[in-house]
């Protein structure tokens, strides 16, 4: 089997992604596990008409930032996107899938989005707006393509760190079902947007929480706020999402041998300890 778009990995910038129009999207795609934690917001994605700014703000906590229309007047303030969020305004383009998915993540995980914004602003204050630090690159990659994975079985993490994809996904398929390893949260809005194209094989950029915490997302938020996570892109583990049992139609052993998608470990690549 030849994997469609196997070389396109979300967030890697190899090819500009153009999302289909609203009427061209098959609503069945929103039943994919990528959207598993967003059930209460699916009406915003599947309704016949695009939700307006007021409809988005109605789903936000009253004490947090508000979505505002991104237009020439707004952009005329000359502020950086992240600086504007720190002032309570999330610039949002009309009828735009990328920004709509970003809005749903703000609704579902506001504490995480606040933490990412706070660290981005700290980096901008230190670096200015002309250059980007490794931390800014990591924060952006996680914001766009982030997944939080919980691992209870250290042996599975060792397989992942070696990029032994067949063992991690195929031989240990049952461990993805019994909680030995699991996706705790999908937080990358670019990943969601890419799911609009059927058959797209995506790669998430992951932070890993080991053990059995009450709330893996809260653990990640705490680490980001403390500045101990997302200090460099190399700490993000790649995860070929279509390899997760049940996340793709065809998952026989031959599927996991596609080296252009299930890439081998790069020489010298070492991942950090999980949270």
Short mmCIF file of C-alpha atoms in Angstrom, two decimals:
data_model
loop_
_atom_site.label_atom_id
_atom_site.label_comp_id
_atom_site.label_asym_id
_atom_site.label_seq_id
_atom_site.Cartn_x
_atom_site.Cartn_y
_atom_site.Cartn_z
CA UNK A 1 0.00 0.00 0.00
CA UNK A 2 1.25 3.46 -0.85
CA UNK A 3 0.41 5.90 1.90
CA UNK A 4 -1.33 9.06 0.68
CA UNK A 5 0.66 12.12 1.69
CA UNK A 6 2.87 9.91 3.85
CA UNK A 7 5.67 12.45 3.68
CA UNK A 8 3.48 15.32 4.83
CA UNK A 9 3.86 15.65 8.55
CA UNK A 10 1.68 18.28 10.23
CA UNK A 11 3.65 21.38 11.08
CA UNK A 12 6.76 20.58 9.05
CA UNK A 13 6.08 23.22 6.38
CA UNK A 14 6.85 20.97 3.42
CA UNK A 15 3.69 21.81 1.54
CA UNK A 16 1.14 24.53 2.06
CA UNK A 17 -2.12 23.01 3.22
CA UNK A 18 -5.34 24.37 1.76
CA UNK A 19 -8.40 23.24 3.70
CA UNK A 20 -11.54 22.27 1.79
CA UNK A 21 -14.56 24.52 1.88
CA UNK A 22 -17.15 23.95 4.57
CA UNK A 23 -19.66 22.32 2.23
CA UNK A 24 -16.99 19.96 0.91
CA UNK A 25 -16.19 18.42 4.31
CA UNK A 26 -17.68 15.03 5.10
CA UNK A 27 -19.17 15.31 8.59
CA UNK A 28 -18.11 11.71 9.22
CA UNK A 29 -14.52 12.88 9.64
CA UNK A 30 -15.47 14.45 12.97
CA UNK A 31 -16.08 10.96 14.35
CA UNK A 32 -12.34 10.29 14.16
CA UNK A 33 -10.63 9.87 17.57
CA UNK A 34 -8.70 13.10 16.97
CA UNK A 35 -11.92 14.90 17.90
CA UNK A 36 -12.76 12.58 20.78
CA UNK A 37 -12.48 15.24 23.48
CA UNK A 38 -14.43 17.89 21.58
CA UNK A 39 -17.92 16.42 21.42
CA UNK A 40 -19.65 19.40 23.00
CA UNK A 41 -18.19 21.71 20.34
CA UNK A 42 -18.90 19.59 17.25
CA UNK A 43 -22.00 21.62 16.40
CA UNK A 44 -19.69 24.56 15.69
CA UNK A 45 -17.87 22.40 13.15
CA UNK A 46 -20.80 20.64 11.50
CA UNK A 47 -23.51 23.31 11.31
CA UNK A 48 -24.55 24.53 7.87
CA UNK A 49 -23.23 28.03 8.56
CA UNK A 50 -19.97 29.24 10.02
CA UNK A 51 -20.24 30.32 13.68
CA UNK A 52 -19.67 34.04 14.15
CA UNK A 53 -17.52 35.71 16.80
CA UNK A 54 -20.44 36.00 19.22
CA UNK A 55 -21.18 32.28 18.91
CA UNK A 56 -17.56 31.45 19.71
CA UNK A 57 -17.39 33.80 22.68
CA UNK A 58 -20.59 32.30 24.09
CA UNK A 59 -18.60 29.07 24.66
CA UNK A 60 -15.68 30.79 26.42
CA UNK A 61 -15.26 31.38 30.17
CA UNK A 62 -16.48 34.88 30.97
CA UNK A 63 -13.23 35.79 32.75
CA UNK A 64 -10.87 34.84 29.94
CA UNK A 65 -9.82 36.40 26.63
CA UNK A 66 -12.36 36.96 23.88
CA UNK A 67 -12.30 36.19 20.20
CA UNK A 68 -12.18 39.26 17.99
CA UNK A 69 -12.44 39.56 14.23
CA UNK A 70 -9.07 39.75 12.54
CA UNK A 71 -9.40 42.68 10.17
CA UNK A 72 -7.32 45.62 9.00
CA UNK A 73 -8.42 47.75 11.94
CA UNK A 74 -7.31 45.11 14.46
CA UNK A 75 -4.00 44.47 12.74
CA UNK A 76 -3.38 48.20 12.62
CA UNK A 77 -2.41 48.16 16.28
CA UNK A 78 0.93 46.65 15.24
CA UNK A 79 0.92 44.15 18.10
CA UNK A 80 2.30 40.63 17.90
CA UNK A 81 -0.45 37.98 17.82
CA UNK A 82 0.60 36.59 21.20
CA UNK A 83 0.86 40.05 22.79
CA UNK A 84 -2.68 40.78 21.71
CA UNK A 85 -3.89 37.58 23.38
CA UNK A 86 -2.17 38.66 26.58
CA UNK A 87 -4.36 41.78 26.42
CA UNK A 88 -7.47 39.60 26.13
CA UNK A 89 -8.04 39.51 22.35
CA UNK A 90 -7.66 36.37 20.21
CA UNK A 91 -7.50 37.45 16.56
CA UNK A 92 -9.79 35.14 14.58
CA UNK A 93 -10.35 35.05 10.84
CA UNK A 94 -13.88 34.65 9.50
CA UNK A 95 -14.83 31.33 7.87
CA UNK A 96 -11.40 29.88 8.53
CA UNK A 97 -10.98 26.25 9.62
CA UNK A 98 -7.58 26.79 11.22
CA UNK A 99 -8.86 29.55 13.47
CA UNK A 100 -12.08 27.71 14.25
CA UNK A 101 -10.16 24.66 15.46
CA UNK A 102 -7.92 26.96 17.46
CA UNK A 103 -11.06 28.38 19.07
CA UNK A 104 -12.29 24.93 20.09
CA UNK A 105 -8.98 24.20 21.81
CA UNK A 106 -9.30 27.49 23.71
CA UNK A 107 -12.76 26.35 24.80
CA UNK A 108 -11.67 22.85 25.79
CA UNK A 109 -8.23 23.58 27.30
CA UNK A 110 -8.08 27.28 28.28
CA UNK A 111 -5.44 26.74 30.99
CA UNK A 112 -3.11 25.09 28.48
CA UNK A 113 -3.59 27.86 25.92
CA UNK A 114 -2.95 30.47 28.62
CA UNK A 115 0.29 28.72 29.57
CA UNK A 116 1.48 28.62 25.96
CA UNK A 117 0.66 32.29 25.49
CA UNK A 118 2.40 33.33 28.69
CA UNK A 119 5.60 31.56 27.69
CA UNK A 120 5.44 32.96 24.15
CA UNK A 121 5.14 36.48 25.58
CA UNK A 122 8.09 35.88 27.88
CA UNK A 123 10.16 34.80 24.90
CA UNK A 124 9.05 37.79 22.81
CA UNK A 125 10.01 40.11 25.64
CA UNK A 126 13.44 38.50 25.74
CA UNK A 127 14.05 38.03 22.00
CA UNK A 128 11.99 40.76 20.37
CA UNK A 129 9.88 40.06 17.29
CA UNK A 130 12.60 39.64 14.67
CA UNK A 131 14.08 36.37 15.93
CA UNK A 132 12.60 33.19 17.38
CA UNK A 133 14.18 31.20 20.17
CA UNK A 134 14.18 27.36 20.34
CA UNK A 135 11.52 27.68 23.05
CA UNK A 136 9.26 29.68 20.72
CA UNK A 137 9.68 27.03 18.04
CA UNK A 138 8.76 24.29 20.52
CA UNK A 139 5.77 26.21 21.86
CA UNK A 140 4.48 26.84 18.35
CA UNK A 141 4.96 23.24 17.21
CA UNK A 142 3.07 21.98 20.24
CA UNK A 143 0.32 24.57 19.81
CA UNK A 144 -0.15 23.56 16.17
CA UNK A 145 0.44 19.79 16.31
CA UNK A 146 0.49 18.89 19.99
CA UNK A 147 -0.65 15.65 21.61
CA UNK A 148 -0.46 14.75 25.29
CA UNK A 149 0.20 11.05 25.79
CA UNK A 150 -0.05 9.17 29.07
CA UNK A 151 2.17 6.11 29.51
CA UNK A 152 1.71 3.69 32.38
CA UNK A 153 4.01 0.97 31.01
CA UNK A 154 7.62 2.15 30.73
CA UNK A 155 8.42 -0.68 28.30
CA UNK A 156 6.09 0.93 25.76
CA UNK A 157 7.90 4.25 26.10
CA UNK A 158 11.17 2.46 25.41
CA UNK A 159 9.71 1.06 22.16
CA UNK A 160 8.55 4.55 21.20
CA UNK A 161 11.95 6.08 21.96
CA UNK A 162 13.57 3.49 19.64
CA UNK A 163 10.97 4.15 16.92
CA UNK A 164 10.05 0.46 17.00
CA UNK A 165 6.70 1.28 15.47
CA UNK A 166 5.60 -2.27 14.64
CA UNK A 167 6.11 -3.36 18.24
CA UNK A 168 4.58 -0.19 19.70
CA UNK A 169 1.43 -0.21 17.59
CA UNK A 170 0.94 -3.70 16.11
CA UNK A 171 2.37 -6.13 18.65
CA UNK A 172 1.07 -4.06 21.57
CA UNK A 173 -2.27 -3.01 20.11
CA UNK A 174 -4.03 -4.20 23.24
CA UNK A 175 -2.04 -1.83 25.45
CA UNK A 176 -3.56 1.12 23.57
CA UNK A 177 -6.94 -0.24 24.63
CA UNK A 178 -6.23 -1.20 28.26
CA UNK A 179 -4.52 2.06 29.22
CA UNK A 180 -0.91 0.95 29.11
CA UNK A 181 -0.48 3.91 26.76
CA UNK A 182 -3.15 6.36 25.66
CA UNK A 183 -3.78 9.74 24.10
CA UNK A 184 -4.81 11.99 26.96
CA UNK A 185 -5.58 15.04 24.80
CA UNK A 186 -5.27 16.32 21.25
CA UNK A 187 -4.39 20.02 21.50
CA UNK A 188 -2.92 20.82 18.09
CA UNK A 189 -5.41 22.75 15.97
CA UNK A 190 -3.39 22.25 12.77
CA UNK A 191 -3.72 18.48 13.22
CA UNK A 192 -7.48 18.89 13.39
CA UNK A 193 -7.50 20.97 10.25
CA UNK A 194 -5.45 18.37 8.38
CA UNK A 195 -8.04 15.74 9.30
CA UNK A 196 -10.45 17.43 6.89
CA UNK A 197 -8.67 15.64 4.03
CA UNK A 198 -9.53 11.90 3.95
CA UNK A 199 -6.55 9.55 4.11
CA UNK A 200 -4.09 12.15 5.35
CA UNK A 201 -1.39 10.47 7.47
CA UNK A 202 -0.42 12.83 10.27
CA UNK A 203 2.32 13.03 12.86
CA UNK A 204 1.70 14.60 16.26
CA UNK A 205 4.33 16.36 18.38
CA UNK A 206 4.01 14.89 21.84
CA UNK A 207 4.63 15.60 25.47
CA UNK A 208 4.53 12.43 27.58
CA UNK A 209 3.23 12.03 31.10
CA UNK A 210 4.33 8.82 32.81
CA UNK A 211 2.43 7.07 35.57
CA UNK A 212 -1.19 7.49 36.55
CA UNK A 213 -1.79 11.20 37.24
CA UNK A 214 -5.28 12.46 37.98
CA UNK A 215 -5.01 14.99 35.13
CA UNK A 216 -2.28 14.68 32.50
CA UNK A 217 -3.22 18.01 30.93
CA UNK A 218 -2.83 19.79 34.27
CA UNK A 219 0.61 18.20 34.68
CA UNK A 220 1.64 19.56 31.29
CA UNK A 221 0.24 23.01 32.06
CA UNK A 222 2.20 23.12 35.30
CA UNK A 223 5.42 22.16 33.52
CA UNK A 224 4.95 24.73 30.74
CA UNK A 225 4.22 27.49 33.24
CA UNK A 226 7.36 26.56 35.20
CA UNK A 227 9.43 26.72 32.01
CA UNK A 228 10.56 23.10 32.31
CA UNK A 229 8.76 21.87 29.18
CA UNK A 230 8.86 23.15 25.60
CA UNK A 231 12.25 24.79 25.86
CA UNK A 232 13.42 23.23 22.56
CA UNK A 233 11.73 21.38 19.68
CA UNK A 234 13.90 18.29 20.22
CA UNK A 235 11.99 17.37 23.38
CA UNK A 236 8.82 16.70 21.38
CA UNK A 237 8.38 13.03 20.49
CA UNK A 238 6.90 12.41 17.03
CA UNK A 239 3.90 10.09 16.98
CA UNK A 240 2.52 8.79 13.64
CA UNK A 241 -1.14 9.07 14.58
CA UNK A 242 -2.40 6.68 11.92
CA UNK A 243 -0.45 3.93 13.65
CA UNK A 244 -2.58 4.07 16.80
CA UNK A 245 -4.93 1.07 16.75
CA UNK A 246 -8.31 2.13 15.40
CA UNK A 247 -7.06 5.45 14.01
CA UNK A 248 -6.66 4.24 10.41
CA UNK A 249 -8.59 1.83 8.20
CA UNK A 250 -5.71 -0.50 7.26
CA UNK A 251 -3.24 -1.43 9.97
CA UNK A 252 -1.66 -4.75 9.03
CA UNK A 253 2.02 -5.38 9.61
CA UNK A 254 2.92 -4.16 6.12
CA UNK A 255 1.32 -0.80 6.89
CA UNK A 256 3.76 -0.24 9.75
CA UNK A 257 6.75 -0.92 7.51
CA UNK A 258 6.29 2.26 5.45
CA UNK A 259 9.54 3.97 6.31
CA UNK A 260 8.51 7.27 4.71
CA UNK A 261 5.81 7.60 7.36
CA UNK A 262 6.99 5.41 10.24
CA UNK A 263 10.45 6.87 10.17
CA UNK A 264 13.45 5.19 11.80
CA UNK A 265 15.21 6.84 14.71
CA UNK A 266 17.69 9.43 13.55
CA UNK A 267 21.25 8.77 14.69
CA UNK A 268 22.02 10.67 17.87
CA UNK A 269 18.36 11.46 18.60
CA UNK A 270 17.61 11.21 22.32
CA UNK A 271 14.30 12.10 23.94
CA UNK A 272 13.96 13.69 27.39
CA UNK A 273 12.43 12.00 30.40
CA UNK A 274 8.63 12.09 30.53
CA UNK A 275 6.82 14.32 32.98
#
